[in-house]
Each structure stands twice: as structure tokens, then as C-alpha cells.
Amino acid sequence: MKTVLKWLGGYFKKLDWILLAICGAITAFDIVIVNSLYENNYIGFGDLQTQIFAAVIGFFAAIIIGMIDYKKMAKYWYVYAPAALLLQLLLFTPLGIKRDDDLAWLDLGFISFQPAEILKIVYILTLAAHIYKLGDKINSFPRLILLCIHGFGPFLLVLFQGDAGSALVFLFVFLCMLFAAGISWKYILVALVGAPAAIYVAWNYIMEDHHKARFLILFDEEMQEAEKLDIYMQQYQAKIAMGSGQLKGLGFDSDSYTYVPEIYNDFIFSYIGMTLGFIGCMAVVVALAVLCLKLLSNASASQDLLGKMICIGVFAMMTFHCIINIGVVVSAIPVIGITLPFISTGGTSMIMMYASIGPVLSIPTHKEKKRHMFYEEKD
């Protein structure tokens, strides 16, 4: 018992409390926003309870996951990776729920969730382990091909299921980790040269008309006006809502709110702009930027390639979520269903965002070989 208490004391002493504090502060702000959504009848009391419960569970999950050595997480990828992949494949069964042409939700009867949120964390850990194993041999062409198969596999699977937002997260994470791992510039140059051809093929032979319209409408004001009650409605209403907030916002008890579809989820940033104005929006942007920069700082401080890759992967995931979500709301990017980290409503997203912080917390607390709660290292 004394050994366990002593170990816990050492663990909490080395724990990255700054990172946890940043996440906790953003979450506390989120609870205030979600409570306002409830009071203004945008969501039910059950949704508010779910958000609070998920936040508490997620916070402690991050701390518990941080107790496990990240090297062991990577080593035993074959234990959890097949399970995560199986959950994703279950979407093809009657358990899969199709919403807006996206096959992204899994209904197990007692709970429904997006398995892609779990797969994202597993993807980062397995990809980090793969890159770590390759080491300085990453630029060997045969090995790089196998790494690309690993990287593009989940991306193509999720894309085929119609969840373009999550699919792009996988792609961005892979590219960032590949670049940070030191891939040769000759491969980067080849990719840049081939990119226009890939875009041409995707635009003309893969993307459907409604996908193309989401891009074209951003540059055509007449099209925006014509489609403001159809494909452009969310972004059109979001612009009106954010504009109505002006500098300080309308507050949490106004009777002149603008209706925005999914304002409690992917478009929650527009609610922040409407209620708290430009000041509230900038506060959120700064807080999320600080979170992402802290993850990047942790990557720089990591003593080995595995820890660095895990931090880079989580950084890339968080950064992509933030940029795309806010970009969609302000009509800078076509509509892509993706949540704002620690802010959008949804139990799965909240818990898994915190869970992704867990491996990052593990890195500074497992620098030295010693006796751990879950195992004993041997020389």
C-alpha cells in the first residue's frame, strides 16, 4: 500500500498540470455555454447532464491513462487496435446508423457513439509506434510504402463510410506525423507535384455534385443568396448570428437570437459569437491556440521519437478540429461535420478528446525506468 501511495505521489508530482488546467478551463467555459443552450431550449436537460458527466469522466480518464507507460501503450497495440477497427467495421452491420448520408454512428442499444472518435486515438498510437520502429529507416522506399498503407487505410475506410470530416482528420494527422518524423524532401516534392493531378481526379471523378456545390458557393454571392434556405443555410444563418453579437454579444438571456441548425454541436462557435460577441470568440480562439501550442511544446520536450510522435499526432488532431470547425462557421471552408474540441456538445467527443490527452500526460511521467503501478520494468 505504501509503495502504491508513494508511486502515486511521484506521478502527481510529475503530472503536466498546466496541460490539464488548460483543458479544464476550456471545459468549464463549455459547461457555461451548454447550460445557456439548455436554458434557451436549444437542448434538453439530458444533454446538459451528458456533457457534464462526459467532462468529469474524460478528465479522470486522462489522468488514469497517463498512469500507463506510453511505451507499453505502443507496444501492445495489437490488443486495442483490432477492437477499435472492429467497432468501425460494425457500422456496415444493422448496428450502424446513417445520418445525412454519413454512416458514422454505432447503436449498441444502451449507447450510441461514433467509433471513429476511438479510432483516432488508436490511429495516433499505432502510427507513432510504427514510425518509432522505423527510426532513421523511414525514408527506405519499401518501408515507407508500408507506412503509407498504415496511414491511408483508416482514412479510406472512414471516407468510404461517408464521414469526410473524420477522414480528413486521419489524413492530416498522418501528414503531420510523417513530416515531423523527417521524411525526405524528395518524397514531399513528388507529393506536391502529384497533388494537382489528385485534386483533378477527386473533383471530376470522386466528388458528387453536392460536395462541389459546398466549395463553389463560398465564392459566389448569387449562389449563396439562392441557396440560403438549402445547402448554404447553416453557414448563412451562422454569419447572421455572429454578426448580431457584434463586440460584446447579446448575452445569455436575449429574446432576439438567430436560428442556426446544429448550433449546439458543430456550429456552437456561432452561438458563442451571438451571445458573447467578438470578445468571446477571440477568447475561445486564444484558449484553443494555447492548448495546441502546449501540445507542440510537449512534443519538442519529448526525450524520444515515440513520445514526440504521440504529441505531434494529438496536436495535429486538435489543430485540425479547431481550424476546420471555426473555418466552417465563418464560411471560410465548406461545411464539414467536425466538432470543436472540448466545446461542442456530445459525450463521445468530450471523453475521447480527454482520452487523447492521456498518452501525452504519460510521456513526462515515464521518463525513467522504475517500478510502475501496472508493471515492473527490467533492464
Tab-separated table of C-alpha atoms in Angstrom:
chain	number	residue	atom	x	y	z
A	1	MET	CA	0.000	0.000	0.000
A	2	LYS	CA	2.820	2.374	0.896
A	3	THR	CA	4.504	1.599	-2.420
A	4	VAL	CA	1.363	2.455	-4.344
A	5	LEU	CA	0.845	5.704	-2.413
A	6	LYS	CA	4.490	6.627	-2.924
A	7	TRP	CA	4.190	5.935	-6.645
A	8	LEU	CA	1.010	7.998	-6.878
A	9	GLY	CA	2.738	10.868	-5.098
A	10	GLY	CA	5.570	10.756	-7.619
A	11	TYR	CA	3.129	10.506	-10.511
A	12	PHE	CA	1.050	13.503	-9.472
A	13	LYS	CA	4.220	15.472	-8.813
A	14	LYS	CA	5.379	14.957	-12.404
A	15	LEU	CA	1.920	15.271	-13.952
A	16	ASP	CA	1.525	18.034	-16.521
A	17	TRP	CA	-0.921	20.108	-14.511
A	18	ILE	CA	-0.622	23.017	-16.926
A	19	LEU	CA	-1.995	20.933	-19.795
A	20	LEU	CA	-4.788	19.594	-17.602
A	21	ALA	CA	-5.586	23.105	-16.365
A	22	ILE	CA	-5.902	24.393	-19.931
A	23	CYS	CA	-8.275	21.568	-20.858
A	24	GLY	CA	-10.212	22.045	-17.617
A	25	ALA	CA	-10.604	25.793	-18.168
A	26	ILE	CA	-11.938	25.279	-21.696
A	27	THR	CA	-14.316	22.617	-20.401
A	28	ALA	CA	-15.576	24.866	-17.594
A	29	PHE	CA	-16.341	27.541	-20.185
A	30	ASP	CA	-18.094	24.895	-22.276
A	31	ILE	CA	-20.366	23.894	-19.390
A	32	VAL	CA	-21.420	27.536	-19.032
A	33	ILE	CA	-22.230	27.681	-22.748
A	34	VAL	CA	-24.070	24.329	-22.742
A	35	ASN	CA	-26.065	25.392	-19.690
A	36	SER	CA	-27.073	28.528	-21.591
A	37	LEU	CA	-28.125	26.365	-24.541
A	38	TYR	CA	-30.306	24.369	-22.165
A	39	GLU	CA	-31.854	27.443	-20.558
A	40	ASN	CA	-32.679	28.802	-24.003
A	41	ASN	CA	-34.290	25.483	-25.036
A	42	TYR	CA	-31.744	24.526	-27.686
A	43	ILE	CA	-31.031	21.234	-25.903
A	44	GLY	CA	-32.713	19.130	-23.231
A	45	PHE	CA	-31.675	18.633	-19.627
A	46	GLY	CA	-30.415	15.148	-20.518
A	47	ASP	CA	-27.964	16.667	-22.997
A	48	LEU	CA	-26.643	19.019	-20.317
A	49	GLN	CA	-26.234	16.127	-17.901
A	50	THR	CA	-24.439	14.075	-20.552
A	51	GLN	CA	-21.991	16.907	-21.236
A	52	ILE	CA	-21.160	17.365	-17.556
A	53	PHE	CA	-20.887	13.621	-16.949
A	54	ALA	CA	-18.670	13.167	-20.025
A	55	ALA	CA	-16.428	16.039	-18.916
A	56	VAL	CA	-15.908	14.504	-15.458
A	57	ILE	CA	-15.338	11.008	-16.861
A	58	GLY	CA	-12.995	12.355	-19.518
A	59	PHE	CA	-10.917	14.390	-17.062
A	60	PHE	CA	-10.271	11.403	-14.800
A	61	ALA	CA	-9.792	9.095	-17.796
A	62	ALA	CA	-6.946	11.324	-18.982
A	63	ILE	CA	-5.262	11.087	-15.570
A	64	ILE	CA	-5.706	7.295	-15.390
A	65	ILE	CA	-4.461	6.737	-18.946
A	66	GLY	CA	-1.471	8.910	-18.071
A	67	MET	CA	-0.527	6.368	-15.389
A	68	ILE	CA	0.210	3.783	-18.077
A	69	ASP	CA	3.634	3.991	-19.700
A	70	TYR	CA	3.204	5.296	-23.247
A	71	LYS	CA	5.855	2.806	-24.388
A	72	LYS	CA	3.614	-0.020	-23.198
A	73	MET	CA	0.609	1.558	-24.932
A	74	ALA	CA	2.534	1.486	-28.189
A	75	LYS	CA	3.982	-1.984	-27.618
A	76	TYR	CA	0.623	-3.661	-27.058
A	77	TRP	CA	-1.151	-2.050	-29.999
A	78	TYR	CA	-2.368	-5.493	-31.093
A	79	VAL	CA	-4.642	-5.622	-28.016
A	80	TYR	CA	-6.742	-2.496	-28.644
A	81	ALA	CA	-6.246	-1.730	-32.357
A	82	PRO	CA	-8.287	-4.732	-33.632
A	83	ALA	CA	-11.100	-3.821	-31.210
A	84	ALA	CA	-11.217	-0.229	-32.479
A	85	LEU	CA	-11.182	-1.427	-36.085
A	86	LEU	CA	-13.953	-3.932	-35.354
A	87	LEU	CA	-16.151	-1.164	-33.928
A	88	GLN	CA	-15.597	0.840	-37.107
A	89	LEU	CA	-16.475	-2.158	-39.296
A	90	LEU	CA	-19.652	-2.787	-37.273
A	91	LEU	CA	-21.041	0.319	-38.974
A	92	PHE	CA	-21.618	-1.871	-42.039
A	93	THR	CA	-23.989	-4.041	-39.989
A	94	PRO	CA	-27.558	-3.198	-38.892
A	95	LEU	CA	-25.970	-1.589	-35.813
A	96	GLY	CA	-24.722	1.270	-37.981
A	97	ILE	CA	-26.849	4.437	-38.089
A	98	LYS	CA	-26.904	6.545	-41.242
A	99	ARG	CA	-27.401	10.280	-40.730
A	100	ASP	CA	-27.265	12.754	-43.632
A	101	ASP	CA	-25.634	10.135	-45.884
A	102	ASP	CA	-22.884	9.561	-43.283
A	103	LEU	CA	-22.501	6.078	-41.825
A	104	ALA	CA	-20.803	7.273	-38.656
A	105	TRP	CA	-22.877	6.317	-35.606
A	106	LEU	CA	-22.975	2.921	-33.920
A	107	ASP	CA	-26.034	1.921	-31.875
A	108	LEU	CA	-25.321	-0.795	-29.300
A	109	GLY	CA	-28.742	-0.474	-27.711
A	110	PHE	CA	-27.649	1.010	-24.386
A	111	ILE	CA	-25.436	3.632	-26.028
A	112	SER	CA	-24.781	5.220	-29.417
A	113	PHE	CA	-21.439	6.761	-30.365
A	114	GLN	CA	-19.038	7.465	-33.222
A	115	PRO	CA	-16.382	4.718	-33.336
A	116	ALA	CA	-14.174	6.996	-35.444
A	117	GLU	CA	-13.524	9.060	-32.301
A	118	ILE	CA	-11.962	5.997	-30.668
A	119	LEU	CA	-10.138	5.037	-33.838
A	120	LYS	CA	-8.454	8.465	-33.978
A	121	ILE	CA	-6.590	7.855	-30.724
A	122	VAL	CA	-5.721	4.294	-31.680
A	123	TYR	CA	-4.515	5.574	-35.049
A	124	ILE	CA	-2.157	8.077	-33.405
A	125	LEU	CA	-0.705	5.462	-31.049
A	126	THR	CA	-0.202	2.782	-33.708
A	127	LEU	CA	1.210	5.228	-36.232
A	128	ALA	CA	3.590	6.625	-33.613
A	129	ALA	CA	4.716	3.071	-32.789
A	130	HIS	CA	5.234	2.302	-36.481
A	131	ILE	CA	7.308	5.430	-37.055
A	132	TYR	CA	9.300	4.789	-33.878
A	133	LYS	CA	10.088	1.248	-35.038
A	134	LEU	CA	11.305	2.518	-38.406
A	135	GLY	CA	13.537	5.138	-36.850
A	136	ASP	CA	16.052	6.527	-39.327
A	137	LYS	CA	14.934	3.956	-41.919
A	138	ILE	CA	11.693	5.855	-42.578
A	139	ASN	CA	12.966	7.008	-45.988
A	140	SER	CA	13.527	3.463	-47.189
A	141	PHE	CA	11.013	3.205	-50.041
A	142	PRO	CA	9.606	-0.293	-49.215
A	143	ARG	CA	9.184	0.660	-45.555
A	144	LEU	CA	7.624	3.985	-46.489
A	145	ILE	CA	5.081	2.202	-48.687
A	146	LEU	CA	4.018	0.023	-45.752
A	147	LEU	CA	3.766	3.126	-43.557
A	148	CYS	CA	1.564	4.795	-46.183
A	149	ILE	CA	-0.703	1.743	-46.264
A	150	HIS	CA	-0.996	2.065	-42.487
A	151	GLY	CA	-1.659	5.786	-42.779
A	152	PHE	CA	-4.171	5.746	-45.625
A	153	GLY	CA	-6.083	2.621	-44.561
A	154	PRO	CA	-8.286	4.199	-41.850
A	155	PHE	CA	-8.634	7.372	-43.947
A	156	LEU	CA	-10.081	5.453	-46.897
A	157	LEU	CA	-12.311	3.292	-44.680
A	158	VAL	CA	-13.906	6.259	-42.911
A	159	LEU	CA	-14.162	8.210	-46.173
A	160	PHE	CA	-15.974	5.275	-47.787
A	161	GLN	CA	-18.448	5.359	-44.895
A	162	GLY	CA	-19.253	8.962	-45.792
A	163	ASP	CA	-17.684	10.665	-42.760
A	164	ALA	CA	-15.494	13.091	-44.711
A	165	GLY	CA	-14.740	15.218	-41.646
A	166	SER	CA	-13.226	12.382	-39.622
A	167	ALA	CA	-11.487	11.003	-42.713
A	168	LEU	CA	-9.693	14.307	-43.250
A	169	VAL	CA	-8.582	14.260	-39.616
A	170	PHE	CA	-6.824	10.934	-40.227
A	171	LEU	CA	-5.174	12.303	-43.360
A	172	PHE	CA	-3.962	15.498	-41.679
A	173	VAL	CA	-2.605	13.601	-38.667
A	174	PHE	CA	-0.722	11.218	-40.952
A	175	LEU	CA	0.844	14.023	-42.989
A	176	CYS	CA	1.898	15.968	-39.888
A	177	MET	CA	3.444	12.923	-38.211
A	178	LEU	CA	5.191	11.932	-41.427
A	179	PHE	CA	6.679	15.416	-41.809
A	180	ALA	CA	7.742	15.592	-38.148
A	181	ALA	CA	9.367	12.157	-38.417
A	182	GLY	CA	11.794	13.517	-41.000
A	183	ILE	CA	10.512	12.226	-44.315
A	184	SER	CA	12.859	13.122	-47.172
A	185	TRP	CA	12.137	16.248	-49.185
A	186	LYS	CA	12.287	14.206	-52.377
A	187	TYR	CA	9.102	12.401	-51.334
A	188	ILE	CA	7.488	15.698	-50.314
A	189	LEU	CA	8.372	17.164	-53.717
A	190	VAL	CA	6.870	14.161	-55.510
A	191	ALA	CA	3.687	14.542	-53.441
A	192	LEU	CA	3.454	18.262	-54.240
A	193	VAL	CA	3.925	17.603	-57.958
A	194	GLY	CA	1.257	14.893	-57.895
A	195	ALA	CA	-1.210	16.884	-55.772
A	196	PRO	CA	-2.825	18.810	-58.690
A	197	ALA	CA	-3.495	15.551	-60.533
A	198	ALA	CA	-5.015	14.030	-57.390
A	199	ILE	CA	-7.234	17.092	-56.902
A	200	TYR	CA	-8.342	16.925	-60.547
A	201	VAL	CA	-9.297	13.250	-60.231
A	202	ALA	CA	-11.104	13.823	-56.931
A	203	TRP	CA	-13.055	16.808	-58.295
A	204	ASN	CA	-14.106	15.198	-61.564
A	205	TYR	CA	-14.492	11.525	-60.686
A	206	ILE	CA	-14.975	11.151	-56.916
A	207	MET	CA	-16.792	14.179	-55.521
A	208	GLU	CA	-20.551	14.362	-56.048
A	209	ASP	CA	-22.370	17.492	-57.191
A	210	HIS	CA	-23.495	18.499	-53.692
A	211	HIS	CA	-19.886	18.258	-52.459
A	212	LYS	CA	-18.710	20.529	-55.265
A	213	ALA	CA	-21.517	22.979	-54.540
A	214	ARG	CA	-20.224	23.416	-50.970
A	215	PHE	CA	-16.946	24.704	-52.390
A	216	LEU	CA	-18.341	26.795	-55.223
A	217	ILE	CA	-20.910	28.550	-53.046
A	218	LEU	CA	-18.181	30.155	-50.931
A	219	PHE	CA	-17.071	32.258	-53.910
A	220	ASP	CA	-20.445	33.041	-55.483
A	221	GLU	CA	-22.652	35.563	-53.686
A	222	GLU	CA	-25.573	34.977	-56.048
A	223	MET	CA	-25.384	31.257	-55.344
A	224	GLN	CA	-25.271	31.979	-51.615
A	225	GLU	CA	-28.446	34.026	-51.855
A	226	ALA	CA	-30.181	31.352	-53.927
A	227	GLU	CA	-29.174	28.540	-51.565
A	228	LYS	CA	-29.589	30.310	-48.209
A	229	LEU	CA	-32.548	28.076	-47.400
A	230	ASP	CA	-30.843	24.903	-48.615
A	231	ILE	CA	-27.175	23.848	-48.700
A	232	TYR	CA	-25.900	27.242	-47.519
A	233	MET	CA	-28.459	27.724	-44.745
A	234	GLN	CA	-26.238	26.731	-41.818
A	235	GLN	CA	-23.382	28.992	-42.812
A	236	TYR	CA	-25.721	31.819	-43.846
A	237	GLN	CA	-27.555	31.733	-40.520
A	238	ALA	CA	-24.265	31.375	-38.634
A	239	LYS	CA	-22.943	34.580	-40.223
A	240	ILE	CA	-26.105	36.439	-39.220
A	241	ALA	CA	-25.909	35.050	-35.687
A	242	MET	CA	-22.259	36.006	-35.224
A	243	GLY	CA	-22.847	39.427	-36.742
A	244	SER	CA	-25.709	40.078	-34.341
A	245	GLY	CA	-23.351	39.579	-31.397
A	246	GLN	CA	-21.066	42.409	-32.522
A	247	LEU	CA	-18.355	43.220	-29.948
A	248	LYS	CA	-19.792	42.061	-26.595
A	249	GLY	CA	-22.663	39.774	-27.638
A	250	LEU	CA	-26.361	39.646	-26.850
A	251	GLY	CA	-25.851	37.886	-23.537
A	252	PHE	CA	-27.431	34.627	-22.333
A	253	ASP	CA	-30.989	35.912	-21.905
A	254	SER	CA	-31.760	37.749	-25.139
A	255	ASP	CA	-35.067	37.353	-26.964
A	256	SER	CA	-33.577	38.059	-30.397
A	257	TYR	CA	-31.381	35.035	-31.088
A	258	THR	CA	-30.868	33.847	-34.667
A	259	TYR	CA	-31.781	30.261	-35.510
A	260	VAL	CA	-28.816	28.160	-36.643
A	261	PRO	CA	-29.185	24.409	-37.338
A	262	GLU	CA	-26.924	22.264	-35.105
A	263	ILE	CA	-25.921	25.386	-33.142
A	264	TYR	CA	-25.285	23.215	-30.089
A	265	ASN	CA	-22.888	20.924	-31.928
A	266	ASP	CA	-20.734	21.698	-34.978
A	267	PHE	CA	-21.927	25.329	-35.071
A	268	ILE	CA	-21.541	26.099	-31.373
A	269	PHE	CA	-18.939	28.754	-32.225
A	270	SER	CA	-21.719	30.824	-33.803
A	271	TYR	CA	-23.648	30.652	-30.504
A	272	ILE	CA	-20.570	31.930	-28.680
A	273	GLY	CA	-20.320	34.805	-31.162
A	274	MET	CA	-24.008	35.588	-30.818
A	275	THR	CA	-24.074	35.557	-27.005
A	276	LEU	CA	-20.564	36.762	-26.140
A	277	GLY	CA	-19.636	38.625	-29.306
A	278	PHE	CA	-16.213	39.104	-30.874
A	279	ILE	CA	-14.583	39.176	-27.436
A	280	GLY	CA	-15.995	35.746	-26.562
A	281	CYS	CA	-14.933	34.297	-29.919
A	282	MET	CA	-11.387	35.597	-29.553
A	283	ALA	CA	-11.181	34.231	-26.009
A	284	VAL	CA	-12.075	30.768	-27.350
A	285	VAL	CA	-9.590	31.046	-30.221
A	286	VAL	CA	-6.799	32.103	-27.846
A	287	ALA	CA	-7.598	29.299	-25.376
A	288	LEU	CA	-7.600	26.644	-28.100
A	289	ALA	CA	-4.412	28.082	-29.608
A	290	VAL	CA	-2.714	27.882	-26.197
A	291	LEU	CA	-3.820	24.235	-25.915
A	292	CYS	CA	-2.402	23.354	-29.338
A	293	LEU	CA	0.855	25.221	-28.682
A	294	LYS	CA	1.219	23.404	-25.341
A	295	LEU	CA	0.932	20.070	-27.149
A	296	LEU	CA	3.540	21.213	-29.660
A	297	SER	CA	5.793	22.292	-26.797
A	298	ASN	CA	5.411	18.851	-25.208
A	299	ALA	CA	6.453	17.269	-28.499
A	300	SER	CA	9.586	19.402	-28.540
A	301	ALA	CA	10.376	18.451	-24.948
A	302	SER	CA	9.901	14.691	-25.505
A	303	GLN	CA	13.084	12.709	-24.992
A	304	ASP	CA	12.389	10.044	-27.598
A	305	LEU	CA	10.817	9.737	-31.046
A	306	LEU	CA	7.814	7.765	-29.784
A	307	GLY	CA	6.790	10.448	-27.296
A	308	LYS	CA	7.353	13.151	-29.886
A	309	MET	CA	5.156	11.373	-32.439
A	310	ILE	CA	2.318	10.879	-29.944
A	311	CYS	CA	2.350	14.581	-29.060
A	312	ILE	CA	2.516	15.599	-32.723
A	313	GLY	CA	-0.405	13.305	-33.537
A	314	VAL	CA	-2.609	14.734	-30.781
A	315	PHE	CA	-1.515	18.270	-31.707
A	316	ALA	CA	-2.438	17.668	-35.357
A	317	MET	CA	-5.832	16.219	-34.438
A	318	MET	CA	-6.719	19.109	-32.104
A	319	THR	CA	-5.438	21.760	-34.509
A	320	PHE	CA	-7.348	20.345	-37.459
A	321	HIS	CA	-10.566	20.142	-35.458
A	322	CYS	CA	-10.209	23.774	-34.363
A	323	ILE	CA	-9.303	25.241	-37.753
A	324	ILE	CA	-11.925	23.327	-39.730
A	325	ASN	CA	-14.765	23.846	-37.247
A	326	ILE	CA	-14.233	27.595	-36.916
A	327	GLY	CA	-13.486	27.908	-40.637
A	328	VAL	CA	-16.830	26.309	-41.479
A	329	VAL	CA	-18.757	28.573	-39.120
A	330	VAL	CA	-17.253	31.752	-40.619
A	331	SER	CA	-17.768	30.454	-44.197
A	332	ALA	CA	-14.057	30.219	-44.951
A	333	ILE	CA	-14.288	26.460	-45.519
A	334	PRO	CA	-17.054	24.255	-46.998
A	335	VAL	CA	-19.338	22.529	-44.493
A	336	ILE	CA	-17.551	19.553	-42.949
A	337	GLY	CA	-19.047	17.859	-39.908
A	338	ILE	CA	-16.383	18.170	-37.252
A	339	THR	CA	-16.557	19.172	-33.582
A	340	LEU	CA	-14.820	21.984	-31.697
A	341	PRO	CA	-12.550	20.290	-29.096
A	342	PHE	CA	-13.872	20.360	-25.516
A	343	ILE	CA	-16.682	22.739	-26.544
A	344	SER	CA	-19.142	21.096	-28.956
A	345	THR	CA	-21.839	19.061	-27.233
A	346	GLY	CA	-21.528	15.287	-27.383
A	347	GLY	CA	-20.381	12.770	-24.799
A	348	THR	CA	-18.224	10.689	-27.145
A	349	SER	CA	-16.297	13.684	-28.428
A	350	MET	CA	-15.673	15.099	-24.952
A	351	ILE	CA	-14.469	11.811	-23.454
A	352	MET	CA	-12.247	10.937	-26.401
A	353	MET	CA	-10.682	14.401	-26.522
A	354	TYR	CA	-9.664	13.953	-22.904
A	355	ALA	CA	-8.597	10.359	-23.571
A	356	SER	CA	-6.253	11.621	-26.300
A	357	ILE	CA	-4.598	13.849	-23.694
A	358	GLY	CA	-3.876	10.746	-21.575
A	359	PRO	CA	-0.887	9.428	-23.591
A	360	VAL	CA	0.545	12.958	-23.676
A	361	LEU	CA	0.357	13.088	-19.869
A	362	SER	CA	2.151	9.740	-19.716
A	363	ILE	CA	5.262	10.960	-21.510
A	364	PRO	CA	6.842	13.262	-18.881
A	365	THR	CA	5.800	10.940	-16.028
A	366	HIS	CA	7.551	7.878	-17.504
A	367	LYS	CA	10.968	9.194	-18.447
A	368	GLU	CA	12.938	6.892	-16.167
A	369	LYS	CA	12.944	3.150	-15.678
A	370	LYS	CA	11.356	2.289	-12.351
A	371	ARG	CA	8.575	0.313	-10.728
A	372	HIS	CA	5.153	1.341	-12.041
A	373	MET	CA	1.669	0.642	-10.756
A	374	PHE	CA	0.805	-1.614	-13.697
A	375	TYR	CA	4.127	-3.396	-14.271
A	376	GLU	CA	7.816	-3.517	-13.325
A	377	GLU	CA	10.422	-2.647	-15.956
A	378	LYS	CA	13.502	-4.850	-16.208
A	379	ASP	CA	16.913	-3.881	-17.529
